[in-house]
Coordinates of C-alpha atoms and ligand atoms in Angstrom, one line a residue:
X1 CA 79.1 83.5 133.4
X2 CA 78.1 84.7 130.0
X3 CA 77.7 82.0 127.2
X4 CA 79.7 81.7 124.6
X5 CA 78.5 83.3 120.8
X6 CA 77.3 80.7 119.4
X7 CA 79.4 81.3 116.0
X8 CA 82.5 81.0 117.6
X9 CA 83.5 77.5 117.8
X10 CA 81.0 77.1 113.9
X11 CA 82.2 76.2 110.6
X12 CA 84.5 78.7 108.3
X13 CA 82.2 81.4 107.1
X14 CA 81.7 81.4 103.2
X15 CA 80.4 83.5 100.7
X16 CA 77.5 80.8 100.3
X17 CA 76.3 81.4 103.7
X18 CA 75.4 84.5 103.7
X19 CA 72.3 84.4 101.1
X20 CA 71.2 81.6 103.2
X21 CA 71.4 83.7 106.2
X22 CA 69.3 86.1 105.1
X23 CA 66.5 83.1 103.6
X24 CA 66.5 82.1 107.2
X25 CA 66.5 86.0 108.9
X26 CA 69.7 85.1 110.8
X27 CA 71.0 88.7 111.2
X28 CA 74.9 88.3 109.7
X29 CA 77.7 90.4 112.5
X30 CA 80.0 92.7 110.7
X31 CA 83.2 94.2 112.3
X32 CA 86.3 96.7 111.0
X33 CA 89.5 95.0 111.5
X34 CA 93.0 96.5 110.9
X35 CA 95.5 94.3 112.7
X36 CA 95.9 90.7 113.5
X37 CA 95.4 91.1 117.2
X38 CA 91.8 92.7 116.6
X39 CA 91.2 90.5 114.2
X40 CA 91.7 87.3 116.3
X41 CA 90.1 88.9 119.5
X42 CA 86.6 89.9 117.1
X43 CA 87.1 86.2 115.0
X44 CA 86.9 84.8 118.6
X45 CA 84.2 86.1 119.3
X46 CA 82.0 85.1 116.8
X47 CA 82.3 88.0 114.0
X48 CA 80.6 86.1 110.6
X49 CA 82.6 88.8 108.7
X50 CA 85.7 90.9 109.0
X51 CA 85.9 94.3 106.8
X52 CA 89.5 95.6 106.1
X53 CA 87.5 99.2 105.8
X54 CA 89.6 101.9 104.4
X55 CA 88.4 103.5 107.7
X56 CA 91.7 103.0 108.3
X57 CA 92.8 106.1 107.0
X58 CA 90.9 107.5 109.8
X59 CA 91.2 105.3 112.8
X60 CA 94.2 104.3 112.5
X61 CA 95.8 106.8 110.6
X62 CA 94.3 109.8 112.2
X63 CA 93.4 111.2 108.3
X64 CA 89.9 113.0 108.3
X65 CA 88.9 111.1 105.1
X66 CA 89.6 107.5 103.7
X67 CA 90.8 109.5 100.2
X68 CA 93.7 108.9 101.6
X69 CA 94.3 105.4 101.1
X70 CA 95.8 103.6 98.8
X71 CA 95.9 100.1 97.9
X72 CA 99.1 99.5 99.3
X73 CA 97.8 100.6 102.6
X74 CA 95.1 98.0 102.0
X75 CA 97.3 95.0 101.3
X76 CA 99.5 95.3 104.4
X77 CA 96.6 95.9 106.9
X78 CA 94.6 92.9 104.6
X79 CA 97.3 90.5 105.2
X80 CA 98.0 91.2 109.2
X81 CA 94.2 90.6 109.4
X82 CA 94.4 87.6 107.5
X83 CA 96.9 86.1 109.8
X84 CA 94.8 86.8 112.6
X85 CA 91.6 85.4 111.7
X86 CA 90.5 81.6 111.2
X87 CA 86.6 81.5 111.2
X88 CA 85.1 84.7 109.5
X89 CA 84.6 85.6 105.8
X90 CA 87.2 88.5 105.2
X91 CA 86.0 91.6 102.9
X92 CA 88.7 94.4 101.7
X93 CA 87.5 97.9 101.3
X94 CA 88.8 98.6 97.7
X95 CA 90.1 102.4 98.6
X96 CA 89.6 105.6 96.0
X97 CA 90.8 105.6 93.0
X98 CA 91.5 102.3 92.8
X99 CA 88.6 100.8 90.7
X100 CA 86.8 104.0 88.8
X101 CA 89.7 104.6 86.6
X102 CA 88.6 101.4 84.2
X103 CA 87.8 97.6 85.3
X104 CA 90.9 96.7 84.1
X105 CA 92.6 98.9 87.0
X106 CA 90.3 97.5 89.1
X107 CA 90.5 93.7 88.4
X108 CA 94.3 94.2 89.0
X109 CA 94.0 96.3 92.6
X110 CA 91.3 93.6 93.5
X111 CA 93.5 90.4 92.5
X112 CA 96.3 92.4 95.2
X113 CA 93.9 92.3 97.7
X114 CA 92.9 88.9 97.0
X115 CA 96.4 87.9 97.2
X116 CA 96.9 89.7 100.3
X117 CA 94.1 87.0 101.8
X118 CA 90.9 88.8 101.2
X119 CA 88.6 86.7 99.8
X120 CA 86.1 89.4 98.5
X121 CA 86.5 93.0 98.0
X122 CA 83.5 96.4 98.7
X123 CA 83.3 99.3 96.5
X124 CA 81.3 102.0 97.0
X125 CA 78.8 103.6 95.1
X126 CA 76.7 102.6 91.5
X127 CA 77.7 105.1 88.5
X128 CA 78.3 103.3 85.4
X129 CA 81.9 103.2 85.8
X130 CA 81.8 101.5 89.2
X131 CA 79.0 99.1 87.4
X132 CA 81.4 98.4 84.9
X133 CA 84.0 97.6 87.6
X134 CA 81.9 95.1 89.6
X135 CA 80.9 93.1 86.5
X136 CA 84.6 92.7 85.3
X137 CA 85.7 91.7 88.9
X138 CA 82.5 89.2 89.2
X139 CA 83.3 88.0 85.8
X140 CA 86.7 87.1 87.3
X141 CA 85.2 85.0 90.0
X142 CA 86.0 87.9 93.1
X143 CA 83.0 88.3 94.8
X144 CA 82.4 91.7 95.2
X145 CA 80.2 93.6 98.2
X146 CA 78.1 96.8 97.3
X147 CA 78.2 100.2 99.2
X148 CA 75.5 102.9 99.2
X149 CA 73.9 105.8 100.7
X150 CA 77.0 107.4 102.9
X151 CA 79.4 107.0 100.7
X152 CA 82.7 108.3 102.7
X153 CA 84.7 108.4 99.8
X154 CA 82.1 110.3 97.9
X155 CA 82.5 113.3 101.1
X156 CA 83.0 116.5 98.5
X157 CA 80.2 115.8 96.9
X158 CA 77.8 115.0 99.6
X159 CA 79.1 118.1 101.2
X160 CA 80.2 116.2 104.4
X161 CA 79.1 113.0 106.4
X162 CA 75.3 113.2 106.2
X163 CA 72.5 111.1 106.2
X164 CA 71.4 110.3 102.1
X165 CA 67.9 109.5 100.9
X166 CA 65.9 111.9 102.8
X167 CA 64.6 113.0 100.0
X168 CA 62.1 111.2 98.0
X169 CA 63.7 111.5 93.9
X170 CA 67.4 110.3 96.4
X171 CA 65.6 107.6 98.2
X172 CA 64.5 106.2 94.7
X173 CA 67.7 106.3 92.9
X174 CA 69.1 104.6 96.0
X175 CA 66.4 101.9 95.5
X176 CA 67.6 101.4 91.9
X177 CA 70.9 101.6 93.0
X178 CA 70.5 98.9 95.2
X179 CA 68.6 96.6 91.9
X180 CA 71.6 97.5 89.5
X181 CA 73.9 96.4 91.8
X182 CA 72.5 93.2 92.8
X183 CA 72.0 92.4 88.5
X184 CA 76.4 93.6 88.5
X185 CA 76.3 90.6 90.8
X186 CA 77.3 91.5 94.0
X187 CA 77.0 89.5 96.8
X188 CA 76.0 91.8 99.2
X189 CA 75.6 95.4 99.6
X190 CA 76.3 98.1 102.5
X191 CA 73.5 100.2 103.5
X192 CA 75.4 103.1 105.2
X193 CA 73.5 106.9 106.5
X194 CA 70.1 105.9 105.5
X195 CA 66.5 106.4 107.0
X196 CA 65.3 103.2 108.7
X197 CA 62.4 102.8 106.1
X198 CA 64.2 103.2 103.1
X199 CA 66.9 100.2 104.4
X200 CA 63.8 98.4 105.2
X201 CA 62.8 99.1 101.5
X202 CA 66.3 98.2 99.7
X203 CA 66.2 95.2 101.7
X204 CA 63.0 93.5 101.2
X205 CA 63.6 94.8 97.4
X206 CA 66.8 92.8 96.7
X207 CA 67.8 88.9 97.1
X208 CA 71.4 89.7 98.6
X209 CA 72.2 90.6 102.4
X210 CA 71.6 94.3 103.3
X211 CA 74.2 95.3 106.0
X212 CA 73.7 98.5 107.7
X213 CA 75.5 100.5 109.2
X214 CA 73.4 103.8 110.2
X215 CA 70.7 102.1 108.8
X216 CA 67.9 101.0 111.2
X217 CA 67.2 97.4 112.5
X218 CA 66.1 95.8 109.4
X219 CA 68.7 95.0 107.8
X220 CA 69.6 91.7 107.0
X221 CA 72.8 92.2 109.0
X222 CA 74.8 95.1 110.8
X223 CA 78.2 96.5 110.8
X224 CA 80.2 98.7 113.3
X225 CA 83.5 99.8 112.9
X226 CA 85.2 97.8 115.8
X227 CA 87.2 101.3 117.4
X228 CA 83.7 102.8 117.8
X229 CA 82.0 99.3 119.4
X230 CA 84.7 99.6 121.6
X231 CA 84.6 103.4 123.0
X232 CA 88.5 103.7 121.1
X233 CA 87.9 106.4 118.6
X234 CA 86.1 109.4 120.1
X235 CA 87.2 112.0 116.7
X236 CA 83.7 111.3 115.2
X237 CA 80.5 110.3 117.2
X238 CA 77.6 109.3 115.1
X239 CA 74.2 108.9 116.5
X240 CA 74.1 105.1 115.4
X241 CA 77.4 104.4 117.5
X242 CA 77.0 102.6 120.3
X243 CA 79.9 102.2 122.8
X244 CA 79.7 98.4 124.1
X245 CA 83.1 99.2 125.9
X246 CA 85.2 102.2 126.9
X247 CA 88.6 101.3 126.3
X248 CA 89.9 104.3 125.4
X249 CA 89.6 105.2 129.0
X250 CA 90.7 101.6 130.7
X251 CA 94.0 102.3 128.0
X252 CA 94.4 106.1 129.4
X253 CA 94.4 104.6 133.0
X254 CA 96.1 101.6 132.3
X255 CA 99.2 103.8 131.0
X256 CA 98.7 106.4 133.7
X257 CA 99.0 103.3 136.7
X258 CA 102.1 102.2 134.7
X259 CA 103.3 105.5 134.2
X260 CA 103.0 106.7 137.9
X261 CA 104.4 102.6 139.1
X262 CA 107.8 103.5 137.0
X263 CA 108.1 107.3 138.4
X264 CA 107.7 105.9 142.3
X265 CA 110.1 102.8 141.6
X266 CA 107.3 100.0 142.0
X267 CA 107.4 99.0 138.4
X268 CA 109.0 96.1 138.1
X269 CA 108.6 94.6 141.5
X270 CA 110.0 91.4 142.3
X271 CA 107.7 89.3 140.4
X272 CA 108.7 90.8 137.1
X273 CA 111.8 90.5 137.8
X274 CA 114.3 88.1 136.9
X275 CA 116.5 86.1 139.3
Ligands
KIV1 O1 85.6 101.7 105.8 C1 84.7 101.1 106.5 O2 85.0 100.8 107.7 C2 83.4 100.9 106.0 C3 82.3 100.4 106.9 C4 82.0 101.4 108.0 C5 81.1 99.9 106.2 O3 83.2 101.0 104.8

């Protein structure tokens, strides 16, 4: 029998203990959730943290970028997740275009969010205009997480999905990235795409959590989109993906035994029938 994850039965997760996670190198669990059913299976389990990612607009939605999303989109997948989960801290993925316009717009997409039950939003990237963003939504007491290195909203510019700070004038900007952030006050920061050493660098560099995501073992926590854990979204396959389950495949069969029960006339049987 395996034991049960010893966050799962712990206290609700709050933004205070996750700087006190890292002081103690107690790696903090990230996962993607969309829906309320995910959400209270991956709670259950012992998730410290739930991400509303706008990787919805590609798992769910079947778009091949987040740009896609919008803040609407957000706020109804924010608040089914919400319902579902009691224990973990729940983050929303601020989607594109929804906080570079001025802080203004983005104190006013944020407080939607928040109202929709998230209790802290991400945002990607470190321009001055996003800068500005983070201070105006940390001066309105929404604690905000950072984003950098892979930036999927950032895709036209990166000229696809690849690995950032290879080089070593990119792997310094990321590093002062990473400081500027941390001074905007966020909370914690996503390391996403990034050699091992130079997440190894960005985290021993700032005070708040690292999480990484394509981003080597030393972070102070990971992240995993929960389709990909899973073995449910087979579109994209990065090299840091791995499948803990294949349920895509148990859900093809599943329906195919169903399917094939109906067509012979076994499906429903007397047990799943009324009397
Ligand atoms: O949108 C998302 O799911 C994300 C995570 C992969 C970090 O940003």
């Amino acid at each position: 029998m395996s034991a049960r994850p010893a966050g799962s039965t712990g206290a609700k997760r709050t933004i205070l203990d996750f700087g006190a996670m890292k002081e103690r190198r107690e790696k903090i669990v990230v996962l993607t959730a969309y829906d309320y059913t995910f959400a209270r299976l991956l709670d259950d389990a012992g998730a410290d943290m739930l991400l509303v990612g706008d990787s919805l607009g590609t798992v769910i939605c079947g778009h091949d970028t987040t740009l896609t999303v919008t803040v609407d989109m957000m706020a109804y997948h924010v608040q089914a997740v919400a319902r579902g989960r009691k224990r973990a801290f729940l983050v929303a993925d601020m989607p594109f275009l929804s906080y570079q316009v001025s802080p203004e717009d983005a104190l006013r997409n944020a407080g939607r969010l928040l109202q929709a039950g998230a209790e802290a939003v991400k945002v990607e990237g470190a321009t001055a205009p996003i800068l500005d963003a983070v201070r105006r939504l940390v001066g309105a007491d929404i604690p905000v997480m950072g984003h950098l290195g892979l930036t999927p909203q950032s895709v036209h510019r990166m000229g696809g999905y690849k690995v950032q700070g290879r080089d070593p004038g990119q792997a310094s900007q990321l590093l002062r990235d990473a400081r500027l952030l941390e001074e905007a006050g966020v909370f914690s920061l996503v390391l996403e795409g990034l050699p091992a050493e130079l997440a190894r660098e960005i985290s021993a560099a700032v005070s708040v959590p690292t999480i990484g995501i394509g981003a080597g073992v030393d972070c102070d926590g990971q992240v995993l989109v929960c389709y990909d854990l899973l073995g449910l979204f087979g579109d994209l396959s990065p090299r840091f993906v791995k499948r803990y389950a294949e349920l895509g495949v148990a859900t093809r069969d599943a329906t195919a035994a169903f399917i094939d029960d109906v067509r012979a006339g076994r499906f429903p049987d007397p047990e799943h029938s009324y009397k």
